[in-house]
Short mmCIF file of C-alpha atoms in Angstrom, two decimals:
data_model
loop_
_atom_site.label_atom_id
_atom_site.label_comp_id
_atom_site.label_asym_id
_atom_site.label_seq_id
_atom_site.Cartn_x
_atom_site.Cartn_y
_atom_site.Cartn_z
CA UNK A 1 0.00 0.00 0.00
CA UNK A 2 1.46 3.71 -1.03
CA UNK A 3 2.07 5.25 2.64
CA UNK A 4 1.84 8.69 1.22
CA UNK A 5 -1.72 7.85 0.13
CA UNK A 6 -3.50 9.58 3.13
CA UNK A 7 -1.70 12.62 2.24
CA UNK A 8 -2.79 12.55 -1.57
CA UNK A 9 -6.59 11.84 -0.38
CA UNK A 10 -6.60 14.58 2.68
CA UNK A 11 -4.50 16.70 2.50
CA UNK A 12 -4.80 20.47 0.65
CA UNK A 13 -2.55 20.25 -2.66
CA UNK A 14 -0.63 23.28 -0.80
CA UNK A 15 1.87 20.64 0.91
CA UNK A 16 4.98 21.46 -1.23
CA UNK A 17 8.38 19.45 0.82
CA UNK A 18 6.40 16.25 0.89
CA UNK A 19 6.61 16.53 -2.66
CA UNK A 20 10.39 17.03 -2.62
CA UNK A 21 10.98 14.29 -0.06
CA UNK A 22 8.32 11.32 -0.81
CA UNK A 23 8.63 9.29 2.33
CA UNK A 24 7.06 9.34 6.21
CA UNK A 25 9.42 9.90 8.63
CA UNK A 26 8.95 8.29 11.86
CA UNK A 27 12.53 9.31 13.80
CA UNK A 28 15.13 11.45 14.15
CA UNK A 29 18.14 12.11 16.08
CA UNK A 30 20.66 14.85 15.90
CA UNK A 31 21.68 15.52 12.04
CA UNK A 32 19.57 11.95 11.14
CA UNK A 33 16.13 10.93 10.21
CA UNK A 34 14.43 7.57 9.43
CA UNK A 35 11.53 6.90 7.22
CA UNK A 36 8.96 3.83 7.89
CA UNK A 37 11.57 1.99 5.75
CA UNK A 38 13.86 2.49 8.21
CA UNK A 39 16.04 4.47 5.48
CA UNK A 40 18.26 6.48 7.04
CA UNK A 41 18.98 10.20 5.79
CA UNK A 42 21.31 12.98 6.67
CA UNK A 43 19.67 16.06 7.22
CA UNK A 44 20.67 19.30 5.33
CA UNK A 45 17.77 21.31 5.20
CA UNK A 46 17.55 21.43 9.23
CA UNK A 47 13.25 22.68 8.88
CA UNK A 48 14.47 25.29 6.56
CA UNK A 49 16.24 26.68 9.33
CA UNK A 50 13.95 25.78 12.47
CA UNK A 51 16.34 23.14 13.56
CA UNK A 52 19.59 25.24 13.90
CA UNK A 53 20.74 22.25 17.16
CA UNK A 54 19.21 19.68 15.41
CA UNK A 55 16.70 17.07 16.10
CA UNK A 56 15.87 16.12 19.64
CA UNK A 57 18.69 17.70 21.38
CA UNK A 58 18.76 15.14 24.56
CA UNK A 59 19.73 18.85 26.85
CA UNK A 60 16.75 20.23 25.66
CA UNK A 61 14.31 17.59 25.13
CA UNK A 62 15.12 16.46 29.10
CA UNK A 63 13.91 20.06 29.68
CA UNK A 64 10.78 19.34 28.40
CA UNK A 65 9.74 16.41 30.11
CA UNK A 66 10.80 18.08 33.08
CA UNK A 67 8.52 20.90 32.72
CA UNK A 68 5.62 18.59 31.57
CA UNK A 69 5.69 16.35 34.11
CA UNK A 70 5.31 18.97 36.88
CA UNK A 71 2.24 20.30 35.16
CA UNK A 72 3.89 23.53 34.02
CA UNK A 73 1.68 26.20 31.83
CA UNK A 74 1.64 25.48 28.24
CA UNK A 75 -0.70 27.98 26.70
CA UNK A 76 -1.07 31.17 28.77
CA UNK A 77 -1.35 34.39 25.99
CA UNK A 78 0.84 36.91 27.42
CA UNK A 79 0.40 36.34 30.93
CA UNK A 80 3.31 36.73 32.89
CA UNK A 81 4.44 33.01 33.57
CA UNK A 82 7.87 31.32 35.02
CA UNK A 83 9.20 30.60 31.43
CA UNK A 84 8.42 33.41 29.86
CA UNK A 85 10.71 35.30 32.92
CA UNK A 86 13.20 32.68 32.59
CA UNK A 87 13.52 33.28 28.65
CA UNK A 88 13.27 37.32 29.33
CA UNK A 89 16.23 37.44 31.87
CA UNK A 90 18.38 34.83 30.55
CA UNK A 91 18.23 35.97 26.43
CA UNK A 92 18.88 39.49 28.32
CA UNK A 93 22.18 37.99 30.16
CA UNK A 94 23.54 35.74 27.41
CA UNK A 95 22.67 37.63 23.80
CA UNK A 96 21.70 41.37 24.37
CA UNK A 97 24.42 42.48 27.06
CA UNK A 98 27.18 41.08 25.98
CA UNK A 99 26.71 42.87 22.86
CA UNK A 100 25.26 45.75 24.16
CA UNK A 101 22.74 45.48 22.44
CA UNK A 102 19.25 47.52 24.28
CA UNK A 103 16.10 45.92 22.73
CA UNK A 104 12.77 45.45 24.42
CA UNK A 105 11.21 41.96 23.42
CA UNK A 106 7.73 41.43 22.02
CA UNK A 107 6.41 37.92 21.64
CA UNK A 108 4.29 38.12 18.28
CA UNK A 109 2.24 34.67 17.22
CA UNK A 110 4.13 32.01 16.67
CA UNK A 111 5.36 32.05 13.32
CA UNK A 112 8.00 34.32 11.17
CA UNK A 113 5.93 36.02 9.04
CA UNK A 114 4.20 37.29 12.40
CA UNK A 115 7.10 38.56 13.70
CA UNK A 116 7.37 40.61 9.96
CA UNK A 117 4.00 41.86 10.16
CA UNK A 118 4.55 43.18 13.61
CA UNK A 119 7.88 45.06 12.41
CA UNK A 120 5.72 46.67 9.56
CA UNK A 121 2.55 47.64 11.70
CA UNK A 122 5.53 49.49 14.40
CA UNK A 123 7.15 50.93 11.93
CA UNK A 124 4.63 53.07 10.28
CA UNK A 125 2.97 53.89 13.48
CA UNK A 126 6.53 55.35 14.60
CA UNK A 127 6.96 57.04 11.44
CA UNK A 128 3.39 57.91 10.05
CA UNK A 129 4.63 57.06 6.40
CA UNK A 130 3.04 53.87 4.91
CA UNK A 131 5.44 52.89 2.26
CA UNK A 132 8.27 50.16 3.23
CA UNK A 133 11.38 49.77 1.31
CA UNK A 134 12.22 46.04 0.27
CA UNK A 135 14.50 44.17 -2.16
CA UNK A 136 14.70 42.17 -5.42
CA UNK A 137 14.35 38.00 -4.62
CA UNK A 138 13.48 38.93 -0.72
CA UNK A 139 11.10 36.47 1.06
CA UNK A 140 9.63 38.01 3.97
CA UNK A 141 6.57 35.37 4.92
CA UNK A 142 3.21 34.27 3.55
CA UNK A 143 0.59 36.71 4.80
CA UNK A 144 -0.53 39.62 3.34
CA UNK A 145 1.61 42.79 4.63
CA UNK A 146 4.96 40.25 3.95
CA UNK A 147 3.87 39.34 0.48
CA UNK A 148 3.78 42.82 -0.44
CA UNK A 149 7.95 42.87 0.28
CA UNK A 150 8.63 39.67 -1.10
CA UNK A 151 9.68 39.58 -4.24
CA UNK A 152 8.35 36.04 -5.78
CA UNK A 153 6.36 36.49 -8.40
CA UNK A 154 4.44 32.87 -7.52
CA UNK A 155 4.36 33.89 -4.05
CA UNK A 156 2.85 36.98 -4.63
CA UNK A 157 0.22 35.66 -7.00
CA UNK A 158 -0.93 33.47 -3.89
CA UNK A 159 -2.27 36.26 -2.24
CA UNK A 160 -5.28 36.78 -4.87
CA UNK A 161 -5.27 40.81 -4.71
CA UNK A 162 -2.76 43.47 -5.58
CA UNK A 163 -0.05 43.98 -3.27
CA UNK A 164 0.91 47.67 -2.43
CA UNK A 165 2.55 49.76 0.11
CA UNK A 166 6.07 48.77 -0.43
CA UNK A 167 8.80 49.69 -3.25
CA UNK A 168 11.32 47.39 -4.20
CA UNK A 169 15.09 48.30 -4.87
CA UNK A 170 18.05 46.08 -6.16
CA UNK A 171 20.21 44.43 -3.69
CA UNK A 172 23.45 44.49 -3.27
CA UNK A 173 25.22 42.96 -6.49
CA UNK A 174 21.72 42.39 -8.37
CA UNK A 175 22.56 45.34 -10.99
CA UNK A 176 26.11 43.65 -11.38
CA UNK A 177 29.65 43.95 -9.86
CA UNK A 178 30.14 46.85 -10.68
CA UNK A 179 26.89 48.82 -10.11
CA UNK A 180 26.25 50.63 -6.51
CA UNK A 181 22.99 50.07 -5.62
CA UNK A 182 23.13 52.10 -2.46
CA UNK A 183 23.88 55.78 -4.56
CA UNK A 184 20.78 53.82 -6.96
CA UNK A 185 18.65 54.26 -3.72
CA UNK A 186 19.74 57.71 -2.54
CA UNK A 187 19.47 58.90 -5.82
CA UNK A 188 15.49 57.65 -5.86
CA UNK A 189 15.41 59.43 -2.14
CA UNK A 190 17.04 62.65 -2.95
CA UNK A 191 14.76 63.45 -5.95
CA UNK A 192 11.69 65.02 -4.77
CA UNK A 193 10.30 64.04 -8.55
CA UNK A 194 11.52 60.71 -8.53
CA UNK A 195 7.95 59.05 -7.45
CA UNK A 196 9.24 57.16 -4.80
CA UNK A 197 7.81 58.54 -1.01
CA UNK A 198 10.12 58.30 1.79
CA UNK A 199 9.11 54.96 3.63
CA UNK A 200 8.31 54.11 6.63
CA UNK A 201 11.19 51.91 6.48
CA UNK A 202 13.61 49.75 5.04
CA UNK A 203 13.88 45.83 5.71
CA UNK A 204 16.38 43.69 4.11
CA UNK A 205 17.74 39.98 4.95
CA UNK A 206 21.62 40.45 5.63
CA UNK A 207 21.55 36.58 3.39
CA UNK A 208 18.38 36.11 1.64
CA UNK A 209 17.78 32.62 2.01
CA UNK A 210 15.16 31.77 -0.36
CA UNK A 211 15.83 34.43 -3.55
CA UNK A 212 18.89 32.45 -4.14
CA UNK A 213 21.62 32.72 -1.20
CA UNK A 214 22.20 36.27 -2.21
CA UNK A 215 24.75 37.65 -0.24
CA UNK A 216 25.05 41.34 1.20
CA UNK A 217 28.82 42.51 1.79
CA UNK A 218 29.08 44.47 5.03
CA UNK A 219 30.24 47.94 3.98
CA UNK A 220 26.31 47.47 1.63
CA UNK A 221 24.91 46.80 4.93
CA UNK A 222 26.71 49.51 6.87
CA UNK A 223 25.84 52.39 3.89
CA UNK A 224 22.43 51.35 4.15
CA UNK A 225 22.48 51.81 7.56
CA UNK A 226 23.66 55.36 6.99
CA UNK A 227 21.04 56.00 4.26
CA UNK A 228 18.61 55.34 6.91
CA UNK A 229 19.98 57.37 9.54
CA UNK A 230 20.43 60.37 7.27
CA UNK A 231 16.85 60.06 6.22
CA UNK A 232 15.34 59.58 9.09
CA UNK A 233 13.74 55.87 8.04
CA UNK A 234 13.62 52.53 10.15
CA UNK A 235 16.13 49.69 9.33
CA UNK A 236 14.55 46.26 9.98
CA UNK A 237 16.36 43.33 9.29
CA UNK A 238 14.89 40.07 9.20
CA UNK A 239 16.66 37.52 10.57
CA UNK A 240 14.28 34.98 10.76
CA UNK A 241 16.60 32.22 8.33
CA UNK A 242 19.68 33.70 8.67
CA UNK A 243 19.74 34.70 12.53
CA UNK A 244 20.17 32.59 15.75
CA UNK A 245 23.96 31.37 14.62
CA UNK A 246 23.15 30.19 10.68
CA UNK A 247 25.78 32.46 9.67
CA UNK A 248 28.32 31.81 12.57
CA UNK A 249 26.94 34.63 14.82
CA UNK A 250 23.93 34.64 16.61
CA UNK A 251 22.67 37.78 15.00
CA UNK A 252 23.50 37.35 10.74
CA UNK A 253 24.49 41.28 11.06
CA UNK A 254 27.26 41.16 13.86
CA UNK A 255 29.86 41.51 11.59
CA UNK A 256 28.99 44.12 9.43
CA UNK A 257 28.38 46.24 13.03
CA UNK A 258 25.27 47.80 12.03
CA UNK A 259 22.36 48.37 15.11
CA UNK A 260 18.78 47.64 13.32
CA UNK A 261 16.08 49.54 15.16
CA UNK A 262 13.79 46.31 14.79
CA UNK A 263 14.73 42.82 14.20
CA UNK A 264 12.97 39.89 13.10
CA UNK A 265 13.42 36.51 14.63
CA UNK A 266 11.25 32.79 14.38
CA UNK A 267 12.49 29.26 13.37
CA UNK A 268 15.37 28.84 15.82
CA UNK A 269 14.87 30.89 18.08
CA UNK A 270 12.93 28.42 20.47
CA UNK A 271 15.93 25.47 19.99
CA UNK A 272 13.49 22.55 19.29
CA UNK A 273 11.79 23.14 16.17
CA UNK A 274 9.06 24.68 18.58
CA UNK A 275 6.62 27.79 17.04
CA UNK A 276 8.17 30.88 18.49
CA UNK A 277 8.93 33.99 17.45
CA UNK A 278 9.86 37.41 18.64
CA UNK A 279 10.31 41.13 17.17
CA UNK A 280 13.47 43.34 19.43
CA UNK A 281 12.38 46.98 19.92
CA UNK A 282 15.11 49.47 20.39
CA UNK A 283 12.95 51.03 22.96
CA UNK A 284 12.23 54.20 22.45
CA UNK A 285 10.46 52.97 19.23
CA UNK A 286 8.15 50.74 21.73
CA UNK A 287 5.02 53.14 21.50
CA UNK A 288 2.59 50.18 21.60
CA UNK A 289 -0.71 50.43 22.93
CA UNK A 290 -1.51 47.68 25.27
CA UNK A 291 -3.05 44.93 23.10
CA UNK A 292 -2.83 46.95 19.68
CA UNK A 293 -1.01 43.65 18.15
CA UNK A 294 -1.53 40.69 19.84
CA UNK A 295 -2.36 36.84 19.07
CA UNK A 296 -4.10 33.56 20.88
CA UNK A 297 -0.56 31.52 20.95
CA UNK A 298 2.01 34.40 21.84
CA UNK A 299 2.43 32.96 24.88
CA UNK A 300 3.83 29.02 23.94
CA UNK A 301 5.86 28.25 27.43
CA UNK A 302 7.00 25.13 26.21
CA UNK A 303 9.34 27.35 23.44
CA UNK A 304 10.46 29.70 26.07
CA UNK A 305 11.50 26.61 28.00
CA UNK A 306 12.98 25.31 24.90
CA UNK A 307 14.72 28.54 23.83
CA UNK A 308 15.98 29.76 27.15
CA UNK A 309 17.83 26.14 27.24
CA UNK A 310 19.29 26.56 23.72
CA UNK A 311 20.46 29.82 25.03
CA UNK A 312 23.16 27.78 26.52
CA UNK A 313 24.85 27.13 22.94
CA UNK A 314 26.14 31.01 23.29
CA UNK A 315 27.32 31.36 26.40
CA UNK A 316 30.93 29.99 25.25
CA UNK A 317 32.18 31.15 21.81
CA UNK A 318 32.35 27.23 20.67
CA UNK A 319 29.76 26.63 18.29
CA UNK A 320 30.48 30.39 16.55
CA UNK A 321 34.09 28.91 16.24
CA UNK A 322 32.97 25.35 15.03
CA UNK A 323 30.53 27.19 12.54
CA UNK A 324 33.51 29.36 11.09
CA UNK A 325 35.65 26.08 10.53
CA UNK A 326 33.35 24.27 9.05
CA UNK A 327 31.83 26.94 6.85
CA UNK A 328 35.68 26.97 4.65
CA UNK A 329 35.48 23.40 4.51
CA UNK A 330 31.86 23.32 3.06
CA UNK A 331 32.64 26.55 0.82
CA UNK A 332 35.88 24.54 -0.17
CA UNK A 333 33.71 21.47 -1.18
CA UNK A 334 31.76 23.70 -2.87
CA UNK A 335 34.47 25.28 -5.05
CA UNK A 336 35.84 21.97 -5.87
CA UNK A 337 32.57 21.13 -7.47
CA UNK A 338 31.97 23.69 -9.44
CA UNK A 339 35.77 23.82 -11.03
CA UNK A 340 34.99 20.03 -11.75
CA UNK A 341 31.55 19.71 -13.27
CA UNK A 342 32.30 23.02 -15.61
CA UNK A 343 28.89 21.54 -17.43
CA UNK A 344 26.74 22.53 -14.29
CA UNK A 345 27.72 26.14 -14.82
CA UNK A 346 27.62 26.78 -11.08
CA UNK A 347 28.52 29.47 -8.87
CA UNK A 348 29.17 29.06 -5.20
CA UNK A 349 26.88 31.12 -3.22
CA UNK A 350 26.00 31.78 0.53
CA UNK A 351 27.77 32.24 4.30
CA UNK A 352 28.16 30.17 7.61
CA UNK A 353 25.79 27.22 7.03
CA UNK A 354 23.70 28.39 4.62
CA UNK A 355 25.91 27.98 1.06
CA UNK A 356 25.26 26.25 -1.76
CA UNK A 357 25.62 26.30 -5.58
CA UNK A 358 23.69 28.39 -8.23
CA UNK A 359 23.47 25.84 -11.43
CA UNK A 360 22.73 27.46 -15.08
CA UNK A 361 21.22 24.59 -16.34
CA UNK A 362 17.67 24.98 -16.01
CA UNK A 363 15.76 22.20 -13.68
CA UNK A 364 19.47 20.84 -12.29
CA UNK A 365 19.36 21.83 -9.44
CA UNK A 366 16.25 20.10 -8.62
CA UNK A 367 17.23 16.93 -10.37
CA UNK A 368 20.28 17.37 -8.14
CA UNK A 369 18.56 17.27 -4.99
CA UNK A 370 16.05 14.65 -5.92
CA UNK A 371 19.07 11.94 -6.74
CA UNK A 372 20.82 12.89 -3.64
CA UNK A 373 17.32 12.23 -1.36
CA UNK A 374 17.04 8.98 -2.94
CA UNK A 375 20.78 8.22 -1.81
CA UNK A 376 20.01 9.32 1.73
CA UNK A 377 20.23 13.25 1.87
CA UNK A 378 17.94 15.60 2.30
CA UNK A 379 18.16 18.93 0.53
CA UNK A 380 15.68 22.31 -1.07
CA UNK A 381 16.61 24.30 -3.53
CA UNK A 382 16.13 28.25 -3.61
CA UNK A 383 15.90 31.51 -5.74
CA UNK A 384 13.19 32.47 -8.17
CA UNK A 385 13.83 28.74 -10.47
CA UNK A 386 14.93 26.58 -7.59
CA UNK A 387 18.17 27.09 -9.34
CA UNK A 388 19.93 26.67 -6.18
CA UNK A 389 21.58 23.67 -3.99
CA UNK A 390 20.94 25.36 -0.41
CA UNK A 391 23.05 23.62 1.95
CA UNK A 392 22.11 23.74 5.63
CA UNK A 393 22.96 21.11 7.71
CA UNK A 394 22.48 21.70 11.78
CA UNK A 395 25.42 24.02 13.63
CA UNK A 396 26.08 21.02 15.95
CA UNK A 397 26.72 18.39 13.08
CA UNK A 398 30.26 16.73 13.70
CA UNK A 399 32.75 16.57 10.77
CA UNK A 400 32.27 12.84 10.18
CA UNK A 401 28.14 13.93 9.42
CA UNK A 402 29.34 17.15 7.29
CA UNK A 403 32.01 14.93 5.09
CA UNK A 404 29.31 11.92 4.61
CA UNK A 405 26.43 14.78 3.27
CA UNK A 406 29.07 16.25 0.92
CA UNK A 407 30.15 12.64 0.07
CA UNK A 408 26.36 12.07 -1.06
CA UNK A 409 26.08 15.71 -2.72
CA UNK A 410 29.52 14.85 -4.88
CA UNK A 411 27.92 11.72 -6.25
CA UNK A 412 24.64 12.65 -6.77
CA UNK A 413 26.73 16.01 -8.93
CA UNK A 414 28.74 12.77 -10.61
CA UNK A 415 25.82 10.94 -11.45
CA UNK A 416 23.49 13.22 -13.45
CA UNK A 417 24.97 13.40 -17.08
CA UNK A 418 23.74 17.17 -17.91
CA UNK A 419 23.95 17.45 -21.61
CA UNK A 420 21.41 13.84 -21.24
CA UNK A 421 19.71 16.00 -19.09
CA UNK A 422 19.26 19.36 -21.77
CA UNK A 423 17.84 16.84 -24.09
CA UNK A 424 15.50 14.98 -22.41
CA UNK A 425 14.32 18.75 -21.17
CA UNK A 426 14.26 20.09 -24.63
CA UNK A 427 12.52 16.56 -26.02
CA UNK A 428 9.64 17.14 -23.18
CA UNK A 429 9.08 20.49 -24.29
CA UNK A 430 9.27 19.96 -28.36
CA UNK A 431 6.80 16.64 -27.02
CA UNK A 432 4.44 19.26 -25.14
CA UNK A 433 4.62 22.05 -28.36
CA UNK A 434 3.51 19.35 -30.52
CA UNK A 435 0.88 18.09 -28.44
CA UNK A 436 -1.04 21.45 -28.18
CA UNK A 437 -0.55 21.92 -31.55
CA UNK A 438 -2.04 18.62 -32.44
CA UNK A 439 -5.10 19.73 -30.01
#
């Protein structure tokens, strides 16, 4: 009997990675999962980012049991509650001080894209303008006010109405080399004829994660940080993919030494795959009403338990160091493979543990990924084709795990003849043409 049948005969045709990885999964462990086969797989797509410690961590997960079997609140909206003091003080102690960093915390619904909508709601009450800036091949969530500053054409369609309130601008590097999209922007700012309003403000991902592992250079970052400054406009950076140590720091921005007025933070932020997700407030932007955004399931205690233990990870510089190591041996791998397989016209992409490779062969990189599943790796592509391998294994995978994904990667590269490939594509397509034409 085909397991997945239940899913084809109940559930909405909106399910999209059970597509990509046809199996049920019953365990997993660390950087592993099993299916009902008992097929083992290495994990490299880490819940697109919600599983930054892996699966089960046993530190965590003891936490949990703990707290359950002593009958401790689960649900309680934003009533004050043990956990959510714990998770207050201790995110405080280990991430905000030591960077000096003064944010207040507000715990949005549970998801990323609530944590966006929040950001966009504060920041034109602060400002009174209603215009955000955005980016070419951003992502920003699903619901409405994110839609309207992400760039996906598909995504966008989703929503069923036009999408307004927001201007887009090229990132850094989409106009070329060469091209200086920053003086691009100030140029549209400084022209009082240019029909673009001074927003409300500007929010950018420091790596955007699912246009394509585009990657901002610092001194971007910094000048945009200026621009904003200068013109009296909001910087928000969503770090909802790239933030909580994907990049090597816990904040993707750290290096580039920028201070965001609000920041955007979900997936890994509660340490267990958990829903959570919180928006930081420099705080004399925190001009909230009492209850003016709110939700049912702000208040999940079992993520603050979850998170506040994960909190633990940052306490030593360890894991920041291990990330850093291994990112130059995956971006090394990565290198290596494109020099080798010319034919896949790739270009390495991406920071920390979130790199992969841009292919220029239409539909490879999906063929890519759906070889190396069926050997035992699990992998999603990115950017506006799914032209991209996105590597992004769990910070706490050892280098025994990390060498046996790229082993799988490197054949499952090896194995696909491209120019076969181009043909069959180009046969399917004549096959279709001739088809239509015939009806």
């Amino acid at each position: 009997m085909n397991s997945l049948k239940v899913f084809d005969e109940l559930e909405s045709e909106v399910r999209s990675y059970c597509r990509s990885f046809p199996t049920v999964f019953t365990e997993a462990s660390g950087y592993r999962l099993w299916d009902k086969e008992n097929k083992e797989y290495i994990d490299f797509f880490s819940g697109a980012g919600a599983l930054n410690y892996g699966h089960n961590p046993p530190q965590i997960k003891v936490k949990i049991i703990e707290y359950l079997n002593h009958d401790g609140i689960v649900h309680s909206l934003d009533m004050a509650t043990e956990a959510k003091k714990e998770f207050l003080e201790q995110f405080n102690q280990i991430i905000l001080n030591p960077r000096k960093m003064k944010y207040k915390i507000m715990f949005t619904g549970p998801t990323g894209t609530n944590a966006v909508e929040s950001s966009l709601k504060l920041a034109r009450k602060v400002t009174g303008r209603d215009s955000i800036m955005c980016f070419t091949n951003a992502f920003h969530g699903m619901t409405m006010g994110s839609l309207s500053i992400t760039g996906n054409a598909k995504k966008r369609q989703g929503a069923g109405i036009p999408l307004g309130n927001a201007v887009f601008m090229p990132y850094d590097g989409y106009l070329g080399e060469n091209a200086d999209t920053v003086d691009y922007i100030r140029r549209y700012l400084d022209d009082s004829s240019s029909g673009v309003s001074l927003p409300a403000a500007i929010i950018l991902e420091t790596l955007q994660g699912e246009g394509g592992l585009n990657v901002a250079s610092y001194e971007w970052l910094r000048r945009i940080e200026t621009l904003c400054r200068e013109k009296d406009i909001l910087l928000i950076v969503d770090d909802i993919q790239a933030g909580c140590g994907r990049t090597g720091t816990f904040f993707s921005f750290e290096p580039a030494g920028i201070s965001p007025d609000i920041i955007c933070l979900s997936k890994s932020i509660s340490g267990y795959g958990l829903p959570m997700a919180i928006t930081l407030i420099k705080p004399e932007l925190d001009i909230w009403s009492a209850g003016e955004h709110n939700g049912t399931f702000r208040g999940h205690n079992l993520a603050f338990i979850t998170a506040t233990e994960s909190l633990n990870y940052w306490k030593e510089g360890t894991l920041s160091k291990q990330v850093g190591n291994m990112e130059k041996d995956i971006r090394n791998f990565l290198a290596k493979m494109v020099k080798e397989h010319s034919e896949i016209k790739g270009e390495v992409r991406g920071r920390g543990f979130m790199q992969g490779i841009a292919c220029g062969v239409d539909g490879l990189a999906e063929k890519i990924c759906s070889i190396a599943f069926a050997s035992g790796l699990i992998m999603e592509t990115s950017g506006a084709k799914d032209e991209v391998i996105k590597i992004m294994p769990p910070l706490t995978i050892d280098e025994s795990g990390l060498r046996e994904g790229l082993n799988i990667l490197k054949n499952s590269i090896e194995d696909i003849k491209v120019q076969s490939f181009i043909n069959s594509k180009r046969k399917n397509v004549s096959n279709q043409k001739r088809l239509r034409a015939s009806g």
